[in-house]
């Protein structure tokens, strides 16, 4: 199916008026929440309804996307989250390629008999788990892909003024956050869409301020501490590592999402090609990887960090004492580069 046919198929499914739940991934980011809110507000404008369920809390800086606190977070209300998924006849999955990325929602999601649609920009989606898959790993973000999809709907007919400002603002937020403010994964389409959005009076400046300029003082100080005391550079591997310990979390009053974006900083250093950030939680170590281009961190995360993602931005998890992660990372990267050199 072409992308236009897929869009028409989605429009048809939405017009069949099923009870709908929208879900995205664990640790939802701007793209996950933006796409969810954008999808829901589009449905509301079309006289339909949908409930948004997220597996874990969104970072505070995204709260402006959900002023009426409509989103149900599993961690805060397990019963409601489960009943919304169990009661749904249509489940729209956004911004993840594998059901396991929804963490504890994976079981209710896989056992649900609902029609399942996936809209996503990660590599290798789980094709057999969905009734309709709209996937484009070339898209900067799920929000970009959702925007392009909506443009193909007969009701929109390529006219962005037919989308509400709320929908456009939510989608713009996902594009801004996933591209790190138009820094990576951008395509000619990304800028055309941003241009459409600006013409439709989306306040990109305001989103920019909301998303990138609302650090708390302690978050800023945590960043300073990490750059000064934790970042280490391995010149041989052109790699940077930063470790956030449970002690740092406590000392700097760390909240969910507070380290968002920190992993990008070492890439500003001339000789750093790959940057890793390890964040200790009581259960596991959260891994964030970024690359300037030569190294596929998606493949690296798949091979050594129980995760995945995109070529230049990926993540995963480790289960080991926090003081062993730097050594593990450098050894893994070395092996990974060797295996690539031998290919
Ligand atoms: P971040 O470093 O911002 O948490 O994640 C960057 C990207 O890596 C996300 O957009 C997502 O695609 C991917 N990612 C993050 N954590 C995981 C994980 O635990 N498993 C997988 N498969 N992908 C992840
Ligand atoms: Mn995304």
Coordinates of C-alpha atoms and ligand atoms in Angstrom, one line a residue:
X1 CA 0.0 0.0 0.0
X2 CA 1.2 3.5 -0.7
X3 CA 1.2 6.0 2.1
X4 CA -1.8 7.7 0.5
X5 CA -3.7 4.4 0.5
X6 CA -2.7 3.8 4.1
X7 CA -3.9 7.2 5.1
X8 CA -7.3 6.5 3.4
X9 CA -7.5 3.2 5.2
X10 CA -6.9 4.9 8.5
X11 CA -9.5 7.5 7.7
X12 CA -12.0 4.7 6.9
X13 CA -11.2 2.9 10.2
X14 CA -11.6 6.2 12.2
X15 CA -14.9 6.8 10.5
X16 CA -16.2 3.4 11.7
X17 CA -16.7 5.1 15.1
X18 CA -15.1 2.5 17.4
X19 CA -14.4 3.3 21.1
X20 CA -10.8 4.4 20.8
X21 CA -7.7 4.4 23.0
X22 CA -4.4 6.1 22.0
X23 CA -1.3 4.8 23.5
X24 CA 2.4 5.5 23.3
X25 CA 5.7 4.3 24.8
X26 CA 7.2 4.1 28.3
X27 CA 8.9 7.3 29.4
X28 CA 6.9 9.2 26.8
X29 CA 8.7 12.1 25.1
X30 CA 7.5 15.2 23.2
X31 CA 6.9 13.1 20.1
X32 CA 4.8 10.4 21.9
X33 CA 2.7 13.0 23.8
X34 CA 2.5 15.4 20.9
X35 CA 1.3 12.7 18.5
X36 CA -1.2 11.4 21.1
X37 CA -2.7 14.8 21.9
X38 CA -2.6 15.7 18.2
X39 CA -4.5 12.5 17.2
X40 CA -7.0 13.0 20.0
X41 CA -7.7 16.6 19.2
X42 CA -8.1 15.8 15.5
X43 CA -10.7 13.2 16.5
X44 CA -12.5 15.7 18.7
X45 CA -12.6 18.2 15.9
X46 CA -14.1 15.5 13.7
X47 CA -16.9 14.9 16.3
X48 CA -15.4 11.7 17.7
X49 CA -13.6 10.9 21.0
X50 CA -10.6 9.0 22.2
X51 CA -8.8 8.4 25.5
X52 CA -5.0 8.7 25.8
X53 CA -3.1 6.2 28.0
X54 CA 0.6 6.5 28.7
X55 CA 2.6 3.8 30.6
X56 CA 4.6 6.2 32.7
X57 CA 4.6 9.9 33.5
X58 CA 5.5 12.5 30.9
X59 CA 8.1 15.1 31.8
X60 CA 6.7 18.2 33.4
X61 CA 7.7 20.5 30.6
X62 CA 5.1 18.8 28.4
X63 CA 2.2 19.6 30.7
X64 CA 1.1 22.5 28.5
X65 CA 0.0 19.9 25.9
X66 CA -2.6 18.5 28.3
X67 CA -4.0 21.5 30.3
X68 CA -7.2 19.7 31.2
X69 CA -5.3 16.6 32.5
X70 CA -7.1 14.3 30.2
X71 CA -4.2 11.8 29.8
X72 CA -4.4 8.7 31.9
X73 CA -1.0 7.5 33.2
X74 CA -0.8 3.8 34.2
X75 CA 1.5 4.6 37.1
X76 CA -1.0 7.0 38.6
X77 CA -4.2 5.1 37.9
X78 CA -3.7 1.4 36.9
X79 CA -7.3 0.5 37.0
X80 CA -8.5 3.2 34.7
X81 CA -5.6 2.7 32.3
X82 CA -6.3 -1.0 32.1
X83 CA -10.0 -0.6 31.7
X84 CA -9.6 2.0 28.9
X85 CA -7.4 -0.4 27.0
X86 CA -9.6 -3.4 27.7
X87 CA -12.7 -1.5 26.7
X88 CA -11.3 -0.1 23.5
X89 CA -12.4 -1.3 20.1
X90 CA -9.7 0.6 18.3
X91 CA -6.2 1.2 19.7
X92 CA -4.0 3.7 18.0
X93 CA -0.3 3.1 18.9
X94 CA 2.0 6.0 18.4
X95 CA 5.8 6.4 18.4
X96 CA 7.0 2.8 19.1
X97 CA 7.8 -0.2 17.0
X98 CA 7.5 -3.0 19.4
X99 CA 4.7 -3.7 21.9
X100 CA 7.2 -4.3 24.7
X101 CA 8.0 -0.6 24.5
X102 CA 4.7 0.0 26.3
X103 CA 6.2 -1.8 29.4
X104 CA 3.3 -3.1 31.6
X105 CA 0.7 -2.1 29.0
X106 CA 2.2 -4.8 26.6
X107 CA 0.0 -7.5 28.1
X108 CA -3.4 -5.8 27.9
X109 CA -2.4 -4.4 24.5
X110 CA -1.5 -7.8 23.1
X111 CA -4.5 -9.6 24.6
X112 CA -6.9 -7.0 23.3
X113 CA -9.1 -7.9 20.4
X114 CA -9.4 -4.3 19.3
X115 CA -8.4 -3.2 15.8
X116 CA -4.8 -2.0 16.2
X117 CA -3.1 0.7 14.2
X118 CA 0.5 1.7 14.4
X119 CA 1.9 5.1 13.3
X120 CA 5.6 5.2 13.9
X121 CA 9.1 6.2 12.6
X122 CA 11.3 3.5 14.2
X123 CA 13.0 0.8 12.2
X124 CA 11.6 -2.7 11.9
X125 CA 8.1 -2.4 13.3
X126 CA 6.4 -5.6 14.7
X127 CA 4.3 -6.1 11.5
X128 CA 2.2 -9.1 12.6
X129 CA 0.9 -7.3 15.8
X130 CA -1.1 -4.6 14.0
X131 CA -4.0 -4.4 11.5
X132 CA -2.7 -1.3 9.9
X133 CA 0.9 0.0 10.0
X134 CA 1.9 3.5 8.9
X135 CA 5.7 3.4 9.3
X136 CA 8.4 5.6 7.9
X137 CA 11.8 5.5 9.5
X138 CA 12.8 8.4 7.2
X139 CA 10.3 10.7 9.0
X140 CA 11.9 13.0 11.6
X141 CA 9.2 12.1 14.1
X142 CA 5.9 10.3 14.5
X143 CA 4.3 13.8 14.6
X144 CA 5.7 14.6 11.1
X145 CA 4.3 11.2 9.8
X146 CA 1.0 11.8 11.5
X147 CA 0.8 15.3 10.0
X148 CA 1.5 13.9 6.5
X149 CA -1.1 11.2 7.0
X150 CA -3.8 13.6 8.1
X151 CA -3.0 15.7 5.0
X152 CA -4.0 12.7 2.9
X153 CA -7.4 12.4 4.6
X154 CA -10.4 13.4 2.3
X155 CA -11.7 15.6 5.1
X156 CA -8.4 17.6 5.1
X157 CA -7.5 17.4 1.5
X158 CA -4.0 18.8 1.9
X159 CA -5.2 22.0 3.6
X160 CA -3.5 22.5 7.0
X161 CA -6.0 25.3 7.9
X162 CA -8.5 22.5 8.4
X163 CA -6.5 21.2 11.4
X164 CA -7.1 23.0 14.7
X165 CA -4.4 25.1 16.3
X166 CA -4.4 22.6 19.2
X167 CA -3.7 19.7 16.8
X168 CA -1.0 21.7 14.9
X169 CA 0.7 22.8 18.1
X170 CA 0.8 19.3 19.5
X171 CA 2.3 18.0 16.3
X172 CA 4.8 20.8 16.1
X173 CA 6.0 20.0 19.6
X174 CA 6.8 16.4 18.6
X175 CA 8.7 17.6 15.6
X176 CA 10.7 20.2 17.7
X177 CA 11.6 17.7 20.4
X178 CA 12.5 14.7 18.3
X179 CA 14.7 16.8 16.0
X180 CA 16.2 18.6 19.0
X181 CA 15.0 21.9 17.6
X182 CA 15.6 21.0 13.9
X183 CA 19.1 19.8 14.7
X184 CA 18.8 16.2 13.5
X185 CA 16.8 13.8 11.3
X186 CA 15.3 16.7 9.4
X187 CA 14.1 16.3 5.8
X188 CA 12.8 18.7 3.2
X189 CA 9.3 17.6 4.4
X190 CA 10.1 18.6 8.0
X191 CA 10.7 22.2 7.0
X192 CA 7.8 22.3 4.6
X193 CA 5.5 21.1 7.4
X194 CA 7.1 23.6 9.8
X195 CA 6.4 26.3 7.3
X196 CA 2.8 25.2 6.9
X197 CA 2.5 25.3 10.7
X198 CA 3.9 28.8 11.0
X199 CA 1.5 30.0 8.3
X200 CA -1.3 28.5 10.3
X201 CA -0.2 30.6 13.3
X202 CA 1.4 27.9 15.4
X203 CA 3.5 29.8 17.9
X204 CA 6.8 28.0 17.5
X205 CA 8.5 30.6 19.7
X206 CA 6.2 29.8 22.5
X207 CA 6.6 26.0 22.1
X208 CA 10.4 26.6 22.0
X209 CA 10.2 28.4 25.3
X210 CA 8.0 25.8 26.9
X211 CA 10.1 22.9 25.8
X212 CA 13.7 24.1 25.9
X213 CA 13.7 27.2 28.2
X214 CA 11.9 26.1 31.4
X215 CA 14.8 24.4 33.3
X216 CA 14.5 24.5 37.1
X217 CA 17.5 25.9 38.8
X218 CA 18.4 22.4 40.2
X219 CA 18.2 20.9 36.7
X220 CA 20.6 23.5 35.4
X221 CA 23.0 22.9 38.3
X222 CA 22.7 19.1 37.7
X223 CA 23.8 19.7 34.1
X224 CA 26.8 21.8 35.3
X225 CA 27.7 19.1 37.8
X226 CA 27.5 16.3 35.2
X227 CA 29.6 18.2 32.7
X228 CA 32.2 19.1 35.2
X229 CA 32.4 16.0 37.4
X230 CA 30.9 13.1 35.5
X231 CA 31.5 13.5 31.8
X232 CA 34.6 11.5 30.6
X233 CA 36.0 11.4 27.1
X234 CA 37.7 8.4 25.6
X235 CA 39.8 10.0 22.8
X236 CA 40.6 6.6 21.2
X237 CA 36.9 5.7 20.7
X238 CA 35.8 9.4 20.3
X239 CA 33.2 8.6 23.0
X240 CA 31.8 10.5 25.9
X241 CA 30.1 9.0 29.0
X242 CA 28.0 10.7 31.6
X243 CA 26.6 8.8 34.6
X244 CA 23.8 10.1 36.8
X245 CA 23.7 8.2 40.1
X246 CA 20.9 7.8 42.6
X247 CA 22.8 10.2 44.8
X248 CA 22.8 12.8 42.1
X249 CA 19.0 12.3 41.8
X250 CA 18.5 13.0 45.4
X251 CA 20.9 15.9 45.7
X252 CA 19.5 17.7 42.7
X253 CA 15.8 16.9 43.3
X254 CA 15.8 15.0 40.0
X255 CA 12.3 14.7 38.4
X256 CA 11.3 12.5 35.5
X257 CA 12.5 14.1 32.3
X258 CA 15.1 16.3 34.0
X259 CA 18.0 14.7 32.1
X260 CA 16.2 15.2 28.7
X261 CA 18.7 16.6 26.2
X262 CA 21.8 16.2 28.4
X263 CA 23.1 13.4 26.3
X264 CA 23.3 15.7 23.3
X265 CA 25.7 18.1 24.9
X266 CA 29.0 16.1 24.6
X267 CA 28.4 15.9 20.8
X268 CA 29.2 19.6 20.7
X269 CA 32.8 18.6 21.4
X270 CA 34.8 18.3 18.2
X271 CA 36.2 14.9 18.7
X272 CA 33.2 13.2 20.2
X273 CA 31.3 11.0 17.8
X274 CA 29.2 9.1 20.2
X275 CA 27.7 10.1 23.5
X276 CA 26.2 7.9 26.2
X277 CA 24.3 8.9 29.3
X278 CA 23.6 6.3 32.0
X279 CA 20.9 7.2 34.6
X280 CA 20.6 5.0 37.7
X281 CA 17.1 4.1 38.9
X282 CA 16.3 1.7 41.7
X283 CA 15.4 -1.1 39.2
X284 CA 17.8 -0.6 36.3
X285 CA 20.2 1.8 34.6
X286 CA 18.5 3.8 31.8
X287 CA 20.7 4.2 28.8
X288 CA 20.6 7.0 26.3
X289 CA 22.9 7.0 23.2
X290 CA 23.5 9.7 20.6
X291 CA 25.8 9.8 17.5
X292 CA 26.9 12.4 15.1
X293 CA 26.5 10.0 12.2
X294 CA 29.3 7.5 11.7
X295 CA 28.1 5.0 14.3
X296 CA 24.6 3.6 14.3
X297 CA 23.5 3.8 18.0
X298 CA 20.4 1.8 17.1
X299 CA 22.6 -1.2 16.2
X300 CA 24.8 -0.5 19.3
X301 CA 21.7 -0.4 21.6
X302 CA 20.4 -3.6 20.0
X303 CA 23.6 -5.5 20.5
X304 CA 24.7 -4.4 24.0
X305 CA 22.1 -2.3 25.8
X306 CA 18.8 -4.2 25.5
X307 CA 17.2 -1.5 23.4
X308 CA 17.1 0.2 20.1
X309 CA 15.8 3.4 18.5
X310 CA 17.1 5.4 15.6
X311 CA 20.5 5.6 13.8
X312 CA 21.5 8.7 15.7
X313 CA 19.4 8.5 18.9
X314 CA 18.7 5.3 20.8
X315 CA 18.2 4.0 24.3
X316 CA 18.0 0.9 26.4
X317 CA 18.6 -0.6 29.8
X318 CA 21.4 -2.2 31.8
X319 CA 21.2 -4.3 34.9
X320 CA 24.6 -4.0 36.6
X321 CA 26.2 -2.0 39.4
X322 CA 26.4 1.7 38.4
X323 CA 30.2 1.8 38.8
X324 CA 30.6 -0.8 36.1
X325 CA 28.7 0.9 33.3
X326 CA 31.5 3.1 31.9
X327 CA 33.8 0.1 31.5
X328 CA 31.0 -1.9 30.0
X329 CA 30.2 0.9 27.6
X330 CA 33.7 1.4 26.4
X331 CA 34.3 -2.4 26.0
X332 CA 31.0 -2.8 24.1
X333 CA 31.7 0.1 21.8
X334 CA 35.2 -1.2 21.0
X335 CA 33.9 -4.6 20.2
X336 CA 31.1 -3.1 18.1
X337 CA 33.5 -0.9 16.1
X338 CA 35.8 -3.9 15.6
X339 CA 32.9 -6.1 14.3
X340 CA 31.8 -3.3 11.9
X341 CA 35.4 -2.9 10.7
X342 CA 35.5 -6.7 9.9
X343 CA 32.1 -6.7 8.1
Ligands
LIG1 P1 16.1 8.7 24.9 O1 17.6 8.6 24.9 O2 15.7 10.1 24.5 O3 15.5 8.1 26.1 O4 15.6 7.8 23.7 C1 16.0 8.0 22.3 C2 15.3 7.0 21.4 O5 15.8 5.7 21.7 C3 13.8 7.0 21.6 O6 13.2 7.9 20.7 C4 13.5 5.6 21.4 O7 13.3 5.4 20.0 C5 14.7 4.8 21.7 N1 14.7 4.2 23.0 C6 14.8 4.7 24.3 N2 14.8 3.8 25.2 C7 14.6 2.6 24.6 C8 14.4 1.2 25.1 O8 14.5 0.9 26.3 N3 14.2 0.3 24.1 C9 14.1 0.6 22.8 N4 13.9 -0.4 21.9 N5 14.3 1.8 22.3 C10 14.5 2.8 23.2
LIG2 MN1 9.7 9.7 18.0

